[in-house]
Amino acid sequence: MPYFADENGAIYHITADGAHNYPTTLASVLVKDGVVTLVNKEGQATADYKLWQSLTALAASIEPEGDGSVSLDDAVAELHTEIERFKAYWIKNNELTPEDFPLRFPADNAGAWAEQFLFFFDSDDE
């Protein structure tokens, strides 16, 4: 489930069908291309926020280490973000060419997921 945080740090979710928990008395919520736009009652866009595919990725984006060090939690959050990016890439390509991007590998080839992820991680694919 995707999430976004407003300027006050409050975190909200959006479901695949567009349902969300942002207070509708404050603004309407529009989602397009990974961006959440808040629209006031007059129909004016008041704010844009990045849509994150996981709470881990959202947290990593708002809690950077000040000294440049990378904690285990930071590393896991970064990998989680990359895995979510890989998942979105794979699903998008599955819709175009399902024979090349299957959603399931047979049990005797389950390691193919790790191979595909590493290939994606090392490439410039989006």
Coordinates of C-alpha atoms in Angstrom, one line a residue:
M1 CA 0.0 0.0 0.0
P2 CA 1.5 3.4 -1.0
Y3 CA 2.0 6.2 1.6
F4 CA 2.8 9.9 1.7
A5 CA 3.7 12.3 4.5
D6 CA 2.5 15.9 4.6
E7 CA 4.6 18.9 5.7
N8 CA 3.7 18.2 9.3
G9 CA 5.1 14.7 9.2
A10 CA 1.7 13.0 9.3
I11 CA 1.6 9.8 7.3
Y12 CA -1.3 8.8 5.1
H13 CA -2.1 5.8 3.0
I14 CA -3.7 5.3 -0.4
T15 CA -5.2 2.1 -1.6
A16 CA -5.2 0.8 -5.2
D17 CA -8.8 2.1 -5.7
G18 CA -7.9 5.6 -4.6
A19 CA -9.3 5.4 -1.0
H20 CA -7.2 7.2 1.5
N21 CA -7.1 8.4 5.1
Y22 CA -6.3 12.1 4.4
P23 CA -9.0 14.4 6.0
T24 CA -11.3 15.3 3.1
T25 CA -12.3 18.4 5.0
L26 CA -8.9 19.8 4.3
A27 CA -8.4 18.8 0.6
S28 CA -9.1 16.3 -2.1
V29 CA -6.3 13.9 -3.0
L30 CA -5.3 13.3 -6.6
V31 CA -2.6 10.7 -7.5
K32 CA -0.7 10.7 -10.8
D33 CA 2.7 9.3 -11.7
G34 CA 3.8 8.6 -8.1
V35 CA 2.9 12.1 -6.9
V36 CA 0.0 13.0 -4.5
T37 CA -1.5 16.4 -5.1
L38 CA -3.8 18.0 -2.5
V39 CA -6.5 20.2 -4.0
N40 CA -8.4 22.7 -1.9
K41 CA -12.2 23.3 -2.0
E42 CA -11.6 26.1 -4.7
G43 CA -10.0 23.5 -7.0
Q44 CA -6.4 24.8 -6.5
A45 CA -3.5 22.5 -6.0
T46 CA -2.0 23.4 -2.6
A47 CA 0.8 20.8 -2.2
D48 CA 2.5 17.9 -3.9
Y49 CA 4.1 14.9 -2.1
K50 CA 6.0 11.9 -3.3
L51 CA 4.1 8.6 -3.1
W52 CA 6.2 5.9 -1.4
Q53 CA 5.6 2.2 -1.9
S54 CA 6.4 1.2 1.7
L55 CA 6.6 2.8 5.1
T56 CA 10.3 1.7 5.2
A57 CA 11.1 3.8 2.1
L58 CA 9.1 6.7 3.4
A59 CA 10.9 6.6 6.8
A60 CA 14.3 6.4 5.1
S61 CA 13.5 9.5 3.1
I62 CA 12.7 11.6 6.2
E63 CA 15.3 10.4 8.6
P64 CA 18.8 10.7 7.1
E65 CA 21.9 10.3 9.2
G66 CA 23.5 13.6 9.8
D67 CA 27.1 12.3 9.8
G68 CA 26.9 10.4 6.5
S69 CA 27.0 7.0 8.2
V70 CA 24.7 4.2 7.1
S71 CA 23.0 2.1 9.8
L72 CA 21.7 -1.4 9.2
D73 CA 18.2 0.0 9.2
D74 CA 19.2 2.6 6.5
A75 CA 20.7 -0.2 4.4
V76 CA 17.6 -2.4 4.7
A77 CA 15.4 0.6 3.9
E78 CA 17.4 1.4 0.8
L79 CA 17.3 -2.3 -0.4
H80 CA 13.5 -2.4 0.4
T81 CA 13.1 0.7 -1.8
E82 CA 15.1 -1.0 -4.6
I83 CA 13.0 -4.2 -4.3
E84 CA 9.8 -2.2 -4.6
R85 CA 11.2 -0.4 -7.7
F86 CA 12.1 -3.8 -9.2
K87 CA 8.6 -5.1 -8.4
A88 CA 6.9 -2.1 -10.2
Y89 CA 9.3 -2.6 -13.2
W90 CA 8.6 -6.3 -13.4
I91 CA 4.8 -5.9 -13.1
K92 CA 4.8 -3.1 -15.8
N93 CA 6.8 -5.3 -18.1
N94 CA 4.6 -8.4 -17.4
E95 CA 1.6 -6.5 -18.7
L96 CA 3.5 -5.8 -21.9
T97 CA 5.3 -9.2 -22.4
P98 CA 4.1 -11.8 -19.8
E99 CA 6.1 -14.6 -21.4
D100 CA 9.4 -12.6 -20.7
F101 CA 8.3 -11.3 -17.3
P102 CA 6.4 -14.1 -15.5
L103 CA 4.9 -13.5 -12.1
R104 CA 6.0 -17.0 -10.9
F105 CA 9.0 -19.2 -11.5
P106 CA 8.8 -23.0 -11.0
A107 CA 10.2 -24.4 -7.7
D108 CA 13.3 -25.8 -9.5
N109 CA 14.1 -22.3 -10.7
A110 CA 13.1 -20.1 -7.7
G111 CA 16.6 -18.6 -7.6
A112 CA 15.8 -16.8 -10.8
W113 CA 14.2 -14.0 -8.7
A114 CA 17.5 -13.2 -7.1
E115 CA 19.2 -13.3 -10.5
Q116 CA 16.6 -11.0 -12.0
F117 CA 16.8 -8.6 -9.1
L118 CA 20.6 -8.4 -9.2
F119 CA 20.5 -7.8 -13.0
F120 CA 17.9 -5.0 -12.4
F121 CA 19.9 -3.5 -9.6
D122 CA 23.1 -3.4 -11.8
S123 CA 21.3 -1.9 -14.8
D124 CA 19.7 1.5 -15.5
D125 CA 16.2 0.0 -16.0
E126 CA 13.3 1.8 -14.4

